[in-house]
PDB file of C-alpha atoms and ligand atoms in Angstrom:
ATOM      1  CA  MET Z   1       9.652  -7.076   9.305  1.00  0.00           C
ATOM      2  CA  VAL Z   2       6.396  -8.974   9.706  1.00  0.00           C
ATOM      3  CA  THR Z   3       6.411 -12.423   8.027  1.00  0.00           C
ATOM      4  CA  THR Z   4       3.397 -13.968   6.315  1.00  0.00           C
ATOM      5  CA  ASP Z   5       3.495 -16.769   8.847  1.00  0.00           C
ATOM      6  CA  GLN Z   6       3.262 -14.336  11.821  1.00  0.00           C
ATOM      7  CA  LEU Z   7       0.292 -12.540  10.133  1.00  0.00           C
ATOM      8  CA  ILE Z   8      -1.501 -15.784   9.514  1.00  0.00           C
ATOM      9  CA  LYS Z   9      -1.052 -16.906  13.055  1.00  0.00           C
ATOM     10  CA  LYS Z  10      -2.465 -13.667  14.418  1.00  0.00           C
ATOM     11  CA  ALA Z  11      -5.530 -13.850  12.146  1.00  0.00           C
ATOM     12  CA  VAL Z  12      -6.200 -17.455  13.279  1.00  0.00           C
ATOM     13  CA  LYS Z  13      -5.766 -16.526  16.930  1.00  0.00           C
ATOM     14  CA  MET Z  14      -8.112 -13.613  16.589  1.00  0.00           C
ATOM     15  CA  LYS Z  15     -11.087 -15.847  15.961  1.00  0.00           C
ATOM     16  CA  GLU Z  16     -11.024 -16.408  19.752  1.00  0.00           C
ATOM     17  CA  ASN Z  17     -12.066 -12.755  20.441  1.00  0.00           C
ATOM     18  CA  ALA Z  18     -14.931 -12.762  17.874  1.00  0.00           C
ATOM     19  CA  TYR Z  19     -18.213 -11.510  19.394  1.00  0.00           C
ATOM     20  CA  ILE Z  20     -20.644 -13.793  17.663  1.00  0.00           C
ATOM     21  CA  PRO Z  21     -23.703 -14.662  19.837  1.00  0.00           C
ATOM     22  CA  TYR Z  22     -25.888 -14.688  16.742  1.00  0.00           C
ATOM     23  CA  SER Z  23     -24.089 -16.351  13.897  1.00  0.00           C
ATOM     24  CA  LYS Z  24     -21.582 -18.382  15.952  1.00  0.00           C
ATOM     25  CA  PHE Z  25     -19.249 -17.823  12.953  1.00  0.00           C
ATOM     26  CA  PRO Z  26     -15.856 -16.571  14.157  1.00  0.00           C
ATOM     27  CA  VAL Z  27     -13.608 -14.570  11.851  1.00  0.00           C
ATOM     28  CA  GLY Z  28     -10.123 -13.262  12.601  1.00  0.00           C
ATOM     29  CA  ALA Z  29      -8.051 -10.755  10.616  1.00  0.00           C
ATOM     30  CA  ALA Z  30      -4.690  -9.164  10.828  1.00  0.00           C
ATOM     31  CA  VAL Z  31      -3.065  -6.426   8.656  1.00  0.00           C
ATOM     32  CA  SER Z  32       0.559  -5.408   8.561  1.00  0.00           C
ATOM     33  CA  THR Z  33       1.890  -1.880   7.967  1.00  0.00           C
ATOM     34  CA  ARG Z  34       4.993  -0.508   6.396  1.00  0.00           C
ATOM     35  CA  SER Z  35       6.037   0.600   9.845  1.00  0.00           C
ATOM     36  CA  GLY Z  36       6.122  -3.117  10.854  1.00  0.00           C
ATOM     37  CA  ILE Z  37       3.076  -3.162  13.119  1.00  0.00           C
ATOM     38  CA  ILE Z  38       0.296  -5.739  13.002  1.00  0.00           C
ATOM     39  CA  TYR Z  39      -3.279  -4.594  13.643  1.00  0.00           C
ATOM     40  CA  THR Z  40      -5.803  -7.273  14.425  1.00  0.00           C
ATOM     41  CA  GLY Z  41      -9.602  -7.559  14.175  1.00  0.00           C
ATOM     42  CA  CYS Z  42     -12.498  -9.994  14.791  1.00  0.00           C
ATOM     43  CA  ASN Z  43     -16.105  -9.841  13.828  1.00  0.00           C
ATOM     44  CA  ILE Z  44     -18.388  -7.931  16.234  1.00  0.00           C
ATOM     45  CA  GLU Z  45     -22.137  -8.559  16.007  1.00  0.00           C
ATOM     46  CA  ASN Z  46     -25.102  -6.807  17.493  1.00  0.00           C
ATOM     47  CA  ALA Z  47     -28.725  -7.658  18.576  1.00  0.00           C
ATOM     48  CA  SER Z  48     -29.623  -5.382  15.789  1.00  0.00           C
ATOM     49  CA  TYR Z  49     -28.205  -7.808  13.179  1.00  0.00           C
ATOM     50  CA  PRO Z  50     -27.256  -5.413  10.380  1.00  0.00           C
ATOM     51  CA  LEU Z  51     -24.873  -3.553  12.654  1.00  0.00           C
ATOM     52  CA  ALA Z  52     -22.375  -6.435  12.716  1.00  0.00           C
ATOM     53  CA  CYS Z  53     -18.882  -5.423  11.595  1.00  0.00           C
ATOM     54  CA  CYS Z  54     -16.570  -7.896   9.780  1.00  0.00           C
ATOM     55  CA  ALA Z  55     -13.174  -8.819  11.159  1.00  0.00           C
ATOM     56  CA  GLU Z  56     -11.401  -7.263   8.140  1.00  0.00           C
ATOM     57  CA  ARG Z  57     -13.004  -3.888   8.583  1.00  0.00           C
ATOM     58  CA  VAL Z  58     -12.353  -3.899  12.329  1.00  0.00           C
ATOM     59  CA  ALA Z  59      -8.636  -4.547  11.682  1.00  0.00           C
ATOM     60  CA  ILE Z  60      -8.329  -1.902   8.870  1.00  0.00           C
ATOM     61  CA  PHE Z  61     -10.261   0.766  10.818  1.00  0.00           C
ATOM     62  CA  LYS Z  62      -8.236   0.183  13.915  1.00  0.00           C
ATOM     63  CA  ALA Z  63      -4.995   0.789  11.855  1.00  0.00           C
ATOM     64  CA  VAL Z  64      -6.368   3.772   9.974  1.00  0.00           C
ATOM     65  CA  SER Z  65      -7.600   5.394  13.175  1.00  0.00           C
ATOM     66  CA  GLU Z  66      -4.089   5.088  14.591  1.00  0.00           C
ATOM     67  CA  GLY Z  67      -2.842   7.116  11.550  1.00  0.00           C
ATOM     68  CA  GLU Z  68      -1.615   4.180   9.476  1.00  0.00           C
ATOM     69  CA  ARG Z  69      -1.938   4.602   5.706  1.00  0.00           C
ATOM     70  CA  GLU Z  70       0.653   2.200   4.233  1.00  0.00           C
ATOM     71  CA  PHE Z  71      -0.277  -1.503   4.341  1.00  0.00           C
ATOM     72  CA  THR Z  72       1.814  -4.431   3.214  1.00  0.00           C
ATOM     73  CA  ASP Z  73      -0.207  -7.746   3.780  1.00  0.00           C
ATOM     74  CA  MET Z  74      -3.551  -8.896   5.217  1.00  0.00           C
ATOM     75  CA  ALA Z  75      -4.672 -12.299   6.539  1.00  0.00           C
ATOM     76  CA  VAL Z  76      -8.282 -13.421   7.134  1.00  0.00           C
ATOM     77  CA  SER Z  77      -9.299 -16.610   8.931  1.00  0.00           C
ATOM     78  CA  ALA Z  78     -12.616 -18.487   9.399  1.00  0.00           C
ATOM     79  CA  ASN Z  79     -13.673 -22.076   9.965  1.00  0.00           C
ATOM     80  CA  THR Z  80     -14.853 -22.490   6.388  1.00  0.00           C
ATOM     81  CA  MET Z  81     -14.324 -25.347   4.012  1.00  0.00           C
ATOM     82  CA  ARG Z  82     -12.555 -23.194   1.418  1.00  0.00           C
ATOM     83  CA  PRO Z  83     -10.266 -20.240   2.296  1.00  0.00           C
ATOM     84  CA  VAL Z  84     -12.724 -17.608   3.406  1.00  0.00           C
ATOM     85  CA  PRO Z  85     -13.822 -15.155   0.753  1.00  0.00           C
ATOM     86  CA  PRO Z  86     -14.191 -11.634   2.241  1.00  0.00           C
ATOM     87  CA  CYS Z  87     -17.583  -9.932   1.757  1.00  0.00           C
ATOM     88  CA  GLY Z  88     -18.135  -7.287  -0.801  1.00  0.00           C
ATOM     89  CA  ALA Z  89     -18.170  -4.381   1.625  1.00  0.00           C
ATOM     90  CA  CYS Z  90     -14.743  -5.410   3.039  1.00  0.00           C
ATOM     91  CA  ARG Z  91     -13.374  -5.762  -0.537  1.00  0.00           C
ATOM     92  CA  GLN Z  92     -14.353  -2.139  -1.231  1.00  0.00           C
ATOM     93  CA  VAL Z  93     -12.647  -1.004   1.988  1.00  0.00           C
ATOM     94  CA  MET Z  94      -9.515  -2.953   1.040  1.00  0.00           C
ATOM     95  CA  ALA Z  95      -9.593  -1.298  -2.357  1.00  0.00           C
ATOM     96  CA  GLU Z  96      -9.679   2.123  -0.669  1.00  0.00           C
ATOM     97  CA  PHE Z  97      -6.600   1.612   1.506  1.00  0.00           C
ATOM     98  CA  PHE Z  98      -4.555  -1.144  -0.076  1.00  0.00           C
ATOM     99  CA  PRO Z  99      -2.446  -1.049  -3.289  1.00  0.00           C
ATOM    100  CA  ALA Z 100      -4.057  -3.077  -6.065  1.00  0.00           C
ATOM    101  CA  HIS Z 101      -1.222  -5.727  -5.981  1.00  0.00           C
ATOM    102  CA  MET Z 102      -1.137  -6.127  -2.181  1.00  0.00           C
ATOM    103  CA  LYS Z 103      -1.535  -9.717  -1.030  1.00  0.00           C
ATOM    104  CA  VAL Z 104      -4.457 -10.968   1.004  1.00  0.00           C
ATOM    105  CA  HIS Z 105      -4.030 -14.347   2.590  1.00  0.00           C
ATOM    106  CA  LEU Z 106      -7.318 -16.286   3.015  1.00  0.00           C
ATOM    107  CA  ILE Z 107      -7.389 -19.149   5.494  1.00  0.00           C
ATOM    108  CA  ASN Z 108      -9.802 -21.969   6.150  1.00  0.00           C
ATOM    109  CA  LYS Z 109     -10.424 -24.317   9.162  1.00  0.00           C
ATOM    110  CA  GLU Z 110      -7.564 -26.636   8.383  1.00  0.00           C
ATOM    111  CA  GLU Z 111      -5.354 -23.548   7.897  1.00  0.00           C
ATOM    112  CA  HIS Z 112      -5.016 -23.971   4.147  1.00  0.00           C
ATOM    113  CA  VAL Z 113      -4.024 -20.647   2.676  1.00  0.00           C
ATOM    114  CA  LYS Z 114      -5.055 -19.075  -0.633  1.00  0.00           C
ATOM    115  CA  THR Z 115      -3.233 -15.819  -1.481  1.00  0.00           C
ATOM    116  CA  VAL Z 116      -4.932 -13.374  -3.774  1.00  0.00           C
ATOM    117  CA  THR Z 117      -4.394  -9.677  -4.567  1.00  0.00           C
ATOM    118  CA  VAL Z 118      -6.696  -6.800  -3.768  1.00  0.00           C
ATOM    119  CA  GLU Z 119      -7.367  -6.370  -7.449  1.00  0.00           C
ATOM    120  CA  GLU Z 120      -8.359 -10.037  -7.869  1.00  0.00           C
ATOM    121  CA  LEU Z 121     -10.833  -9.710  -5.039  1.00  0.00           C
ATOM    122  CA  LEU Z 122     -12.440  -6.568  -6.445  1.00  0.00           C
ATOM    123  CA  PRO Z 123     -11.568  -5.751 -10.091  1.00  0.00           C
ATOM    124  CA  PHE Z 124     -12.829  -2.480 -11.522  1.00  0.00           C
ATOM    125  CA  SER Z 125     -13.405  -1.023  -8.037  1.00  0.00           C
ATOM    126  CA  PHE Z 126     -14.825   2.433  -7.381  1.00  0.00           C
ATOM    127  CA  GLN Z 127     -11.884   4.780  -6.592  1.00  0.00           C
ATOM    128  CA  THR Z 128     -11.299   8.288  -5.371  1.00  0.00           C
ATOM    129  CA  GLU Z 129     -10.740   9.403  -8.975  1.00  0.00           C
ATOM    130  CA  ASP Z 130     -14.241   8.387  -9.854  1.00  0.00           C
ATOM    131  CA  LEU Z 131     -15.662  11.073  -7.665  1.00  0.00           C
ATOM    132  CA  GLN Z 132     -14.395  13.604 -10.238  1.00  0.00           C
ATOM    133  CA  VAL Z 133     -17.612  14.202 -12.196  1.00  0.00           C
ATOM    134  CA  ARG Z 134     -18.007  15.805 -15.620  1.00  0.00           C
ATOM    135  CA  GLU Z 135     -19.348  19.349 -15.446  1.00  0.00           C
TER     136      GLU Z 135
HETATM  137  N1  LIG G   1     -17.874 -11.972   8.388  1.00  0.00           N
HETATM  138  C1  LIG G   1     -16.609 -11.473   8.576  1.00  0.00           C
HETATM  139  O1  LIG G   1     -16.235 -11.030   9.608  1.00  0.00           O
HETATM  140  N2  LIG G   1     -15.849 -11.374   7.482  1.00  0.00           N
HETATM  141  C2  LIG G   1     -16.167 -11.892   6.229  1.00  0.00           C
HETATM  142  O2  LIG G   1     -15.437 -11.778   5.240  1.00  0.00           O
HETATM  143  C3  LIG G   1     -17.443 -12.614   6.021  1.00  0.00           C
HETATM  144  C4  LIG G   1     -18.398 -12.393   7.104  1.00  0.00           C
HETATM  145  C5  LIG G   1     -18.720 -12.045   9.628  1.00  0.00           C
HETATM  146  C6  LIG G   1     -19.941 -11.156   9.675  1.00  0.00           C
HETATM  147  C7  LIG G   1     -20.867 -11.876  10.625  1.00  0.00           C
HETATM  148  O3  LIG G   1     -20.413 -11.583  11.961  1.00  0.00           O
HETATM  149  C8  LIG G   1     -20.466 -13.293  10.383  1.00  0.00           C
HETATM  150  O4  LIG G   1     -19.260 -13.385   9.663  1.00  0.00           O
HETATM  151  C9  LIG G   1     -21.564 -14.104   9.551  1.00  0.00           C
HETATM  152  O5  LIG G   1     -21.825 -13.429   8.374  1.00  0.00           O
END
């Protein structure tokens, strides 16, 4: 079983791989699965600025593309003052794949950790069921 400590350490370490020539703002992420695997991600930027992809989505998409569908915990790390708040797009992607009460551990530069749930990050999120329209 993956411990919270292991997951946090992976997220912190992943900042080293961030491809950030434009923002110089490294972010690392790690997500654990029911099967006991950790998938990691870092932010990846582009000369065409809007094409940047956040660390959280890189980690989640790596896992999903390997067939994973059951997630247990996520950790996100940045050199911020407060534990890094994930962007809105990443919150929506978390809401797609993670159970509402799953824990997300947010980490700042001093490695202080704030743990929140997916639902706390994005209450009243748009869900699969909402695609069912009235005739
Ligand atoms: N970024 C992340 O990777 N995750 C977040 O939650 C916030 C923002 C990245 C995107 C971009 O590469 C850089 O941080 C500055 O916005």
